[in-house]
Short mmCIF file of C-alpha atoms and ligand atoms in Angstrom, two decimals:
data_model
loop_
_atom_site.label_atom_id
_atom_site.label_comp_id
_atom_site.label_asym_id
_atom_site.label_seq_id
_atom_site.Cartn_x
_atom_site.Cartn_y
_atom_site.Cartn_z
CA MET A 1 4.67 -37.72 16.54
CA ALA A 2 3.33 -34.47 15.08
CA LEU A 3 5.49 -31.47 15.94
CA LYS A 4 4.04 -28.20 17.08
CA ILE A 5 3.00 -25.61 14.47
CA SER A 6 1.80 -22.23 15.66
CA GLN A 7 -1.64 -20.72 15.14
CA ALA A 8 -0.01 -18.70 12.35
CA ARG A 9 -0.98 -21.59 10.08
CA GLU A 10 -4.52 -20.20 10.23
CA ILE A 11 -3.52 -16.83 8.76
CA PRO A 12 -5.09 -16.16 5.38
CA ALA A 13 -2.75 -16.03 2.39
CA PHE A 14 -1.99 -12.71 0.72
CA LEU A 15 -3.86 -13.50 -2.49
CA ALA A 16 -2.23 -10.83 -4.68
CA MET A 17 1.12 -12.49 -3.93
CA GLN A 18 -0.35 -15.96 -4.59
CA VAL A 19 -1.69 -14.83 -7.96
CA MET A 20 1.69 -13.28 -8.79
CA LYS A 21 3.40 -16.57 -7.90
CA ARG A 22 1.07 -18.50 -10.22
CA ALA A 23 1.40 -15.90 -12.99
CA ASN A 24 5.21 -15.99 -12.77
CA GLU A 25 5.17 -19.79 -12.99
CA MET A 26 2.97 -19.59 -16.10
CA GLN A 27 5.29 -16.97 -17.56
CA ALA A 28 8.29 -19.22 -16.90
CA GLN A 29 6.47 -21.91 -18.91
CA GLY A 30 6.19 -19.51 -21.85
CA VAL A 31 2.65 -18.13 -21.34
CA ASP A 32 2.28 -14.52 -22.53
CA LEU A 33 1.16 -12.85 -19.29
CA VAL A 34 -0.17 -9.39 -18.46
CA HIS A 35 0.26 -8.49 -14.80
CA LEU A 36 -2.62 -6.49 -13.33
CA GLU A 37 -2.46 -8.31 -9.99
CA ILE A 38 0.31 -6.46 -8.26
CA GLY A 39 0.93 -2.80 -7.39
CA GLN A 40 4.33 -2.57 -8.96
CA PRO A 41 5.54 0.20 -11.31
CA SER A 42 7.00 -1.16 -14.56
CA THR A 43 9.52 1.69 -14.61
CA PRO A 44 12.96 1.52 -12.94
CA PRO A 45 14.08 3.72 -10.02
CA PRO A 46 15.28 7.20 -11.01
CA ALA A 47 18.62 7.33 -12.85
CA ALA A 48 20.33 9.23 -9.99
CA VAL A 49 19.38 6.45 -7.56
CA LEU A 50 21.05 3.84 -9.77
CA THR A 51 24.13 6.05 -10.08
CA ALA A 52 24.30 6.49 -6.28
CA LEU A 53 23.94 2.73 -5.80
CA ALA A 54 26.74 2.04 -8.30
CA ALA A 55 28.99 4.61 -6.60
CA SER A 56 28.43 2.89 -3.24
CA LEU A 57 29.39 -0.58 -4.49
CA PRO A 58 33.19 -0.25 -4.13
CA GLN A 59 32.98 1.15 -0.59
CA THR A 60 33.43 -1.43 2.16
CA ALA A 61 31.08 0.36 4.57
CA SER A 62 28.22 -0.03 2.06
CA HIS A 63 28.25 -3.76 2.68
CA GLY A 64 27.97 -3.66 6.45
CA TYR A 65 25.03 -3.13 8.79
CA SER A 66 23.66 0.32 9.43
CA VAL A 67 22.30 1.23 12.87
CA GLY A 68 18.82 -0.14 13.61
CA MET A 69 16.91 3.06 12.84
CA GLY A 70 18.75 3.44 9.52
CA LEU A 71 21.51 5.63 8.09
CA PRO A 72 21.40 9.12 9.63
CA ASP A 73 22.06 10.65 6.18
CA LEU A 74 18.95 9.00 4.77
CA ARG A 75 16.83 9.86 7.81
CA GLN A 76 17.92 13.49 7.53
CA ARG A 77 17.06 13.47 3.83
CA VAL A 78 13.60 12.07 4.60
CA SER A 79 13.16 14.88 7.13
CA VAL A 80 13.97 17.46 4.42
CA HIS A 81 11.38 15.72 2.19
CA TYR A 82 8.70 16.57 4.79
CA GLN A 83 9.78 20.18 4.65
CA ASP A 84 9.82 20.21 0.83
CA TRP A 85 6.50 18.44 0.24
CA TYR A 86 4.39 19.33 3.25
CA HIS A 87 6.20 22.33 4.75
CA ARG A 88 6.48 20.45 8.05
CA PRO A 89 9.62 20.30 10.17
CA VAL A 90 10.21 16.74 11.39
CA ASP A 91 13.01 15.82 13.77
CA TRP A 92 15.04 13.24 11.82
CA GLN A 93 15.54 11.23 15.03
CA ARG A 94 11.84 10.29 14.84
CA ILE A 95 12.36 8.69 11.43
CA ALA A 96 13.09 4.96 11.13
CA ILE A 97 14.14 3.24 7.90
CA THR A 98 12.47 -0.16 7.58
CA PRO A 99 12.80 -3.15 5.21
CA GLY A 100 9.78 -2.12 3.11
CA SER A 101 6.88 -0.43 4.83
CA SER A 102 5.71 -4.00 5.52
CA LEU A 103 8.11 -4.28 8.46
CA GLY A 104 7.08 -0.77 9.49
CA PHE A 105 3.61 -2.13 10.21
CA ALA A 106 5.08 -4.88 12.37
CA ILE A 107 7.09 -2.27 14.33
CA ALA A 108 4.00 -0.08 14.65
CA PHE A 109 1.76 -2.90 15.88
CA ILE A 110 4.25 -4.34 18.35
CA SER A 111 5.49 -1.01 19.72
CA ALA A 112 2.06 0.55 20.31
CA PHE A 113 -0.26 -2.38 21.06
CA ASP A 114 -0.48 -5.52 23.14
CA LYS A 115 -2.07 -8.87 22.40
CA GLY A 116 -5.85 -8.55 22.54
CA ASP A 117 -5.86 -4.82 21.70
CA ARG A 118 -8.17 -3.78 18.89
CA ILE A 119 -7.19 -1.84 15.79
CA ALA A 120 -9.92 -0.61 13.46
CA ILE A 121 -9.23 -0.92 9.74
CA ALA A 122 -11.30 0.02 6.70
CA THR A 123 -12.93 -2.73 4.62
CA PRO A 124 -12.02 -3.18 1.81
CA GLY A 125 -8.40 -2.68 2.82
CA TYR A 126 -4.85 -3.87 2.28
CA PRO A 127 -4.80 -7.58 3.28
CA ALA A 128 -1.52 -7.64 5.19
CA TYR A 129 -2.89 -5.25 7.84
CA LEU A 130 -5.46 -7.77 8.94
CA ASN A 131 -3.33 -10.87 8.38
CA LEU A 132 -0.36 -9.48 10.31
CA MET A 133 -2.62 -8.40 13.19
CA LEU A 134 -3.98 -11.94 13.39
CA ALA A 135 -0.41 -13.28 13.47
CA LEU A 136 0.43 -10.96 16.36
CA GLY A 137 -2.71 -11.63 18.40
CA ILE A 138 -4.14 -8.14 17.79
CA THR A 139 -7.87 -8.02 17.08
CA PRO A 140 -8.88 -6.33 13.82
CA GLN A 141 -12.10 -4.31 14.01
CA LEU A 142 -13.52 -3.97 10.50
CA LEU A 143 -15.06 -0.65 9.51
CA PRO A 144 -17.11 -0.74 6.31
CA ALA A 145 -15.79 1.69 3.69
CA ARG A 146 -17.74 0.45 0.70
CA ALA A 147 -19.70 2.25 -2.03
CA GLU A 148 -22.66 2.68 0.39
CA GLN A 149 -20.32 4.51 2.82
CA ASN A 150 -18.91 6.64 0.02
CA TRP A 151 -15.74 4.52 0.36
CA MET A 152 -14.85 6.15 3.71
CA PRO A 153 -15.23 4.62 7.20
CA ASP A 154 -17.75 6.39 9.41
CA LEU A 155 -16.05 7.21 12.71
CA ASP A 156 -19.20 8.73 14.20
CA ALA A 157 -20.90 5.35 13.81
CA LEU A 158 -18.02 3.87 15.78
CA VAL A 159 -18.62 6.32 18.63
CA ALA A 160 -22.37 5.63 18.49
CA SER A 161 -21.70 1.89 18.82
CA GLY A 162 -19.60 2.60 21.95
CA ASP A 163 -16.90 0.40 20.50
CA ILE A 164 -13.87 2.70 20.47
CA PRO A 165 -10.78 0.71 19.42
CA ASP A 166 -7.21 1.11 20.73
CA GLY A 167 -5.92 1.99 17.29
CA LEU A 168 -7.10 3.09 13.86
CA LEU A 169 -5.22 2.28 10.68
CA LEU A 170 -6.14 4.12 7.49
CA ALA A 171 -4.53 4.60 4.10
CA SER A 172 -4.90 7.54 1.73
CA PRO A 173 -4.68 7.11 -1.20
CA ALA A 174 -6.22 3.77 -0.34
CA ASN A 175 -5.64 0.28 -1.64
CA PRO A 176 -7.72 -1.28 -3.30
CA THR A 177 -10.04 1.66 -4.01
CA GLY A 178 -7.65 4.49 -4.89
CA VAL A 179 -9.84 6.76 -2.76
CA VAL A 180 -8.05 9.90 -1.57
CA MET A 181 -9.04 11.65 1.66
CA ARG A 182 -9.43 15.40 1.47
CA ASP A 183 -7.16 17.34 3.84
CA ASP A 184 -10.14 18.39 5.98
CA GLU A 185 -11.23 14.74 6.26
CA LEU A 186 -7.71 13.73 7.31
CA GLU A 187 -7.64 16.54 9.86
CA ALA A 188 -10.99 15.36 11.26
CA VAL A 189 -9.63 11.79 11.59
CA CYS A 190 -6.53 13.04 13.44
CA ARG A 191 -8.63 15.18 15.80
CA TRP A 192 -11.04 12.28 16.37
CA CYS A 193 -8.18 9.95 17.31
CA ASP A 194 -6.62 12.48 19.68
CA LYS A 195 -10.00 13.21 21.28
CA HIS A 196 -10.82 9.54 21.85
CA GLY A 197 -7.31 8.36 22.81
CA VAL A 198 -7.02 6.20 19.70
CA ARG A 199 -3.52 5.64 18.28
CA LEU A 200 -3.62 6.48 14.56
CA ILE A 201 -1.46 4.61 12.08
CA MET A 202 -1.56 6.45 8.78
CA ASP A 203 -0.40 4.57 5.70
CA GLU A 204 0.90 7.25 3.34
CA ILE A 205 2.75 4.93 0.96
CA TYR A 206 0.78 6.15 -2.07
CA HIS A 207 1.58 9.78 -1.39
CA GLY A 208 2.81 11.48 -4.55
CA LEU A 209 0.44 9.31 -6.60
CA THR A 210 -2.66 11.51 -6.74
CA PHE A 211 -4.33 12.82 -9.86
CA GLY A 212 -5.48 16.02 -8.21
CA ALA A 213 -3.75 18.17 -5.60
CA ARG A 214 -1.00 16.66 -3.43
CA THR A 215 -2.38 15.48 -0.08
CA GLN A 216 -1.24 16.61 3.35
CA THR A 217 0.46 14.25 5.82
CA ALA A 218 -1.26 13.38 9.09
CA LEU A 219 1.79 14.96 10.78
CA ALA A 220 0.25 18.31 9.91
CA TYR A 221 -2.59 17.64 12.36
CA THR A 222 -1.21 15.41 15.11
CA ASN A 223 2.03 14.42 16.81
CA SER A 224 0.72 11.14 18.18
CA ALA A 225 0.18 9.24 14.91
CA ILE A 226 2.55 6.68 13.43
CA ILE A 227 3.22 7.54 9.79
CA ILE A 228 4.15 4.74 7.40
CA ASN A 229 5.74 5.37 4.01
CA SER A 230 7.79 3.55 1.42
CA PHE A 231 10.18 3.78 -1.50
CA SER A 232 8.11 1.14 -3.32
CA LYS A 233 5.38 3.07 -5.10
CA TYR A 234 6.04 6.73 -6.04
CA PHE A 235 9.79 6.05 -6.08
CA CYS A 236 9.45 2.84 -8.20
CA MET A 237 11.68 0.76 -5.90
CA THR A 238 9.46 -2.17 -4.82
CA GLY A 239 12.24 -4.78 -4.87
CA TRP A 240 14.63 -2.63 -2.85
CA ARG A 241 12.53 -3.39 0.21
CA LEU A 242 12.86 0.03 1.80
CA GLY A 243 10.30 2.03 3.71
CA TRP A 244 10.24 4.56 6.50
CA MET A 245 8.19 5.50 9.52
CA VAL A 246 7.78 8.78 11.34
CA LEU A 247 7.28 7.80 14.96
CA PRO A 248 5.71 9.78 17.76
CA GLU A 249 8.34 10.62 20.41
CA ASP A 250 6.92 8.14 22.94
CA LEU A 251 7.42 5.17 20.59
CA VAL A 252 10.95 5.93 19.35
CA PRO A 253 12.89 3.95 22.01
CA THR A 254 10.69 0.84 21.66
CA ALA A 255 10.73 1.01 17.86
CA GLU A 256 14.52 1.21 17.88
CA ILE A 257 14.85 -1.85 20.12
CA LEU A 258 12.38 -3.78 17.97
CA ALA A 259 14.23 -2.83 14.77
CA GLN A 260 17.54 -3.99 16.26
CA ASN A 261 16.03 -7.31 17.29
CA MET A 262 13.80 -7.97 14.28
CA TYR A 263 16.08 -7.11 11.35
CA ILE A 264 19.22 -5.31 12.72
CA SER A 265 18.96 -2.77 9.90
CA ALA A 266 17.48 -2.25 6.45
CA ALA A 267 19.90 -3.08 3.59
CA THR A 268 22.67 -0.48 3.88
CA ILE A 269 23.56 -0.31 0.21
CA ASN A 270 19.95 0.29 -0.76
CA GLN A 271 19.71 3.06 1.82
CA LEU A 272 22.75 4.72 0.23
CA GLY A 273 21.07 4.62 -3.17
CA ALA A 274 17.75 5.85 -1.77
CA ILE A 275 19.22 9.14 -0.52
CA ALA A 276 19.30 10.31 -4.14
CA ALA A 277 15.60 9.50 -4.68
CA PHE A 278 14.51 12.78 -3.09
CA ASP A 279 16.36 14.75 -5.79
CA CYS A 280 14.24 13.12 -8.49
CA TYR A 281 10.71 14.48 -8.03
CA ASP A 282 10.62 15.86 -11.61
CA GLU A 283 11.55 12.51 -13.13
CA LEU A 284 9.12 10.60 -10.89
CA ASP A 285 6.22 13.00 -11.46
CA GLN A 286 6.41 12.12 -15.14
CA HIS A 287 4.93 8.69 -14.38
CA ILE A 288 1.72 10.17 -13.01
CA PRO A 289 0.10 11.09 -16.37
CA ARG A 290 0.83 7.51 -17.50
CA TYR A 291 -1.00 6.06 -14.49
CA GLN A 292 -3.88 8.38 -15.19
CA GLU A 293 -3.91 7.36 -18.86
CA ASN A 294 -3.82 3.68 -17.82
CA ARG A 295 -6.76 4.22 -15.47
CA ASP A 296 -8.74 5.96 -18.20
CA LEU A 297 -7.94 3.19 -20.69
CA LEU A 298 -9.40 0.63 -18.28
CA CYS A 299 -12.43 2.75 -17.39
CA ARG A 300 -13.27 3.57 -21.00
CA GLY A 301 -12.16 0.27 -22.51
CA LEU A 302 -13.88 -2.25 -20.26
CA PRO A 303 -17.66 -2.75 -20.34
CA ALA A 304 -19.71 -1.01 -17.65
CA GLU A 305 -21.11 -4.31 -16.37
CA PHE A 306 -17.55 -5.58 -15.78
CA LEU A 307 -16.47 -2.48 -13.84
CA GLY A 308 -19.78 -2.04 -12.02
CA ASN A 309 -19.91 0.65 -9.37
CA TYR A 310 -16.14 1.08 -9.13
CA ALA A 311 -14.43 3.34 -6.60
CA PRO A 312 -13.22 6.75 -7.85
CA SER A 313 -9.48 5.84 -8.02
CA ASP A 314 -8.20 9.40 -7.64
CA GLY A 315 -4.83 8.12 -6.49
CA ALA A 316 -2.56 5.07 -6.17
CA PHE A 317 -2.92 2.79 -9.22
CA TYR A 318 -5.86 0.46 -8.63
CA LEU A 319 -9.39 -0.02 -9.88
CA TYR A 320 -11.70 -1.91 -7.56
CA ALA A 321 -14.31 -3.31 -9.93
CA ASP A 322 -17.73 -4.65 -8.94
CA VAL A 323 -18.10 -7.80 -11.05
CA SER A 324 -21.30 -8.97 -9.36
CA ALA A 325 -22.91 -9.20 -12.81
CA PHE A 326 -20.59 -12.15 -13.49
CA THR A 327 -19.75 -13.90 -10.25
CA ASP A 328 -19.99 -14.22 -6.50
CA ASP A 329 -16.74 -16.19 -6.36
CA SER A 330 -13.96 -13.75 -7.22
CA ILE A 331 -11.22 -16.34 -6.62
CA ALA A 332 -12.64 -18.78 -9.18
CA PHE A 333 -13.42 -15.91 -11.57
CA ALA A 334 -9.87 -14.48 -11.39
CA ASP A 335 -8.49 -18.03 -11.82
CA ARG A 336 -10.50 -18.52 -14.99
CA ILE A 337 -9.47 -15.14 -16.38
CA LEU A 338 -5.81 -15.97 -15.69
CA ALA A 339 -6.02 -19.42 -17.27
CA GLU A 340 -8.09 -18.37 -20.30
CA THR A 341 -6.66 -14.90 -21.09
CA GLY A 342 -3.25 -14.72 -19.40
CA VAL A 343 -4.36 -11.56 -17.55
CA ALA A 344 -3.49 -11.78 -13.85
CA ILE A 345 -5.97 -9.98 -11.55
CA THR A 346 -6.41 -10.05 -7.77
CA PRO A 347 -9.72 -11.38 -6.34
CA GLY A 348 -11.58 -8.91 -4.14
CA VAL A 349 -11.72 -11.32 -1.18
CA ASP A 350 -8.09 -10.38 -0.54
CA PHE A 351 -9.40 -6.99 0.59
CA ASP A 352 -12.86 -7.80 1.87
CA GLY A 353 -13.88 -11.28 3.00
CA THR A 354 -17.58 -10.80 2.23
CA GLU A 355 -18.31 -8.25 -0.51
CA GLY A 356 -14.93 -8.98 -2.06
CA ARG A 357 -16.53 -12.12 -3.46
CA THR A 358 -18.07 -9.92 -6.12
CA HIS A 359 -15.08 -7.66 -6.72
CA LEU A 360 -11.71 -7.70 -8.49
CA ARG A 361 -8.75 -5.36 -8.09
CA LEU A 362 -6.95 -4.32 -11.26
CA SER A 363 -3.55 -2.65 -10.90
CA TYR A 364 -2.71 -0.12 -13.60
CA ALA A 365 0.85 0.51 -12.40
CA GLY A 366 2.31 -1.16 -15.49
CA ALA A 367 3.18 -0.08 -19.02
CA THR A 368 0.40 1.45 -21.12
CA GLY A 369 0.96 -1.17 -23.83
CA ASP A 370 0.22 -3.89 -21.27
CA ILE A 371 -2.96 -2.15 -20.17
CA LYS A 372 -4.13 -1.99 -23.78
CA ARG A 373 -3.38 -5.70 -24.26
CA ALA A 374 -5.29 -6.52 -21.06
CA VAL A 375 -8.32 -4.50 -22.19
CA GLN A 376 -8.34 -6.27 -25.57
CA ARG A 377 -8.04 -9.73 -24.03
CA LEU A 378 -10.67 -9.10 -21.36
CA ASN A 379 -13.14 -7.73 -23.91
CA ASP A 380 -12.60 -10.72 -26.23
CA TRP A 381 -13.11 -13.08 -23.29
CA LEU A 382 -16.19 -11.28 -21.98
CA ALA A 383 -17.73 -11.40 -25.46
CA ILE A 384 -17.36 -15.20 -25.44
CA GLN A 385 -18.95 -15.44 -21.97
CA GLN A 386 -21.98 -13.47 -23.08
CA ARG A 387 -22.62 -15.53 -26.20
C1 PLP B 1 -1.54 0.08 1.24
C2 PLP B 1 -0.21 -0.62 1.25
N1 PLP B 1 0.55 -0.53 2.36
C3 PLP B 1 1.73 -1.16 2.43
C4 PLP B 1 2.24 -1.91 1.37
C5 PLP B 1 3.57 -2.58 1.52
O1 PLP B 1 4.54 -2.09 0.63
P1 PLP B 1 6.11 -2.19 0.84
O2 PLP B 1 6.39 -3.20 1.88
O3 PLP B 1 6.65 -2.55 -0.50
O4 PLP B 1 6.57 -0.82 1.27
C6 PLP B 1 1.49 -2.02 0.21
C7 PLP B 1 1.96 -2.82 -0.94
O5 PLP B 1 1.32 -2.98 -1.94
C8 PLP B 1 0.22 -1.36 0.14
O6 PLP B 1 -0.56 -1.41 -0.94
#
C-alpha cells in the first residue's frame, strides 16, 4: 500500500542547486567545469576568521549548543556592525543568528504569517522565497519587476488593484538582477508598508556588494520590518551556513521559540569564528573591484544578442541575460551549454516561471580567470550555433 507523502512533493526544485549538483558530478568524472551557476565567492573567509575558528577548536564549549538566538557575543558584534555601517543603534536582543539566512526566511514566514496569508515578492526573484512559501502554505503574490517595470515592483499598481498583501519581501541588491534600490526608494517602500499594514521582509544579504555608494538598511526607516542578512556573500562564508535576522520587537519571542524547536542553535564553532568577520571590512572590500571586473568582462566579452536587455547589475554578482534570440526553453538551453562547453549556468525559470524561459542567470562571484575561460568557451560555442 502506498504510504503518505506530503504536498511538499509538488514544490519546484531550486534549479541553481540542481545545476550545481550536475556540474559537480561532471567535475568528479574529470570534466573541466566553469561554475557560473551559483552565487558563491571563490575566495576564502578573511584570515582573522580562520584564526578565530582555529583558536576555538581546543575549547570544549565551542563544541556544544549555543542558545537558540545565537551567541550573545556574536549578536552584540552584529549590533556594532549596524552602528559602524549604517549609524543605527540596534538592540542586540533583537538579533537572531540563523543557520544561513535560508532558515531566517523560514523563521520570518512562520513567526509573522499564517497559512493562507499572502506575501508579495518581485518577479524575477530568488526561487527559495516562493518555493518555501508553497511548502508552508503561504500564498505568493507575484509582482512583476522586469525590464518593462525598470526592474522594480510597482507598489502603487498593487494599491490600485486593491490587492494589498499581508507581507512584502524584497531584496536589494537583488538576485538575479543585481538591481540596487536607491535609499529614497527603500524609504518609500518602508513607509508604504507601514501605511498599509504590510509586514516587510527585507533581504539585505548582498549588502556590502554594491559598485556605487553603500546602501542603507530598512531599519533606518522602519521598526516593523524583518531584516535578513548572511555571512555567505560579502563575508565569503557560504559553507559555514550562518546568517542573521534583525527582528521587530513583537516577533522576538516567537522567533526564539521557533529557533529552539527548528534547529536548537546555529553551529557554535562557526559563530565563534564569525565574530572576527566584522574586523575584516578592508580585506573583504578588496573583492569588490574583482566582482566589478568580472561583470565588465562578461558584459564586454559576450555578444549583445546573448546578453540581450540585461538588468543593470549594480550590486551582488549576477547578470540576468535575455537570451530570447536563442531560445524560449532556458532549461534545455542551459543543459546544452553545460554539456557542450562545461560552463554551468542557471536557467531563468528558476527566478521567473514565464519570462525566465528566455533568460539565464550568470554568476560572476568566481575567479577572474574562470570568467575569462567562460567568455571564451561561450563565444566559441555561439559561433558554432550561428554557422
Ligand atoms: C537573495 C538571496 N537570499 C538568500 C539566500 C540564501 O543564502 P544563505 O542561506 O547562504 O545565507 C541567497 C543565496 O544565494 C540569495 O541569493
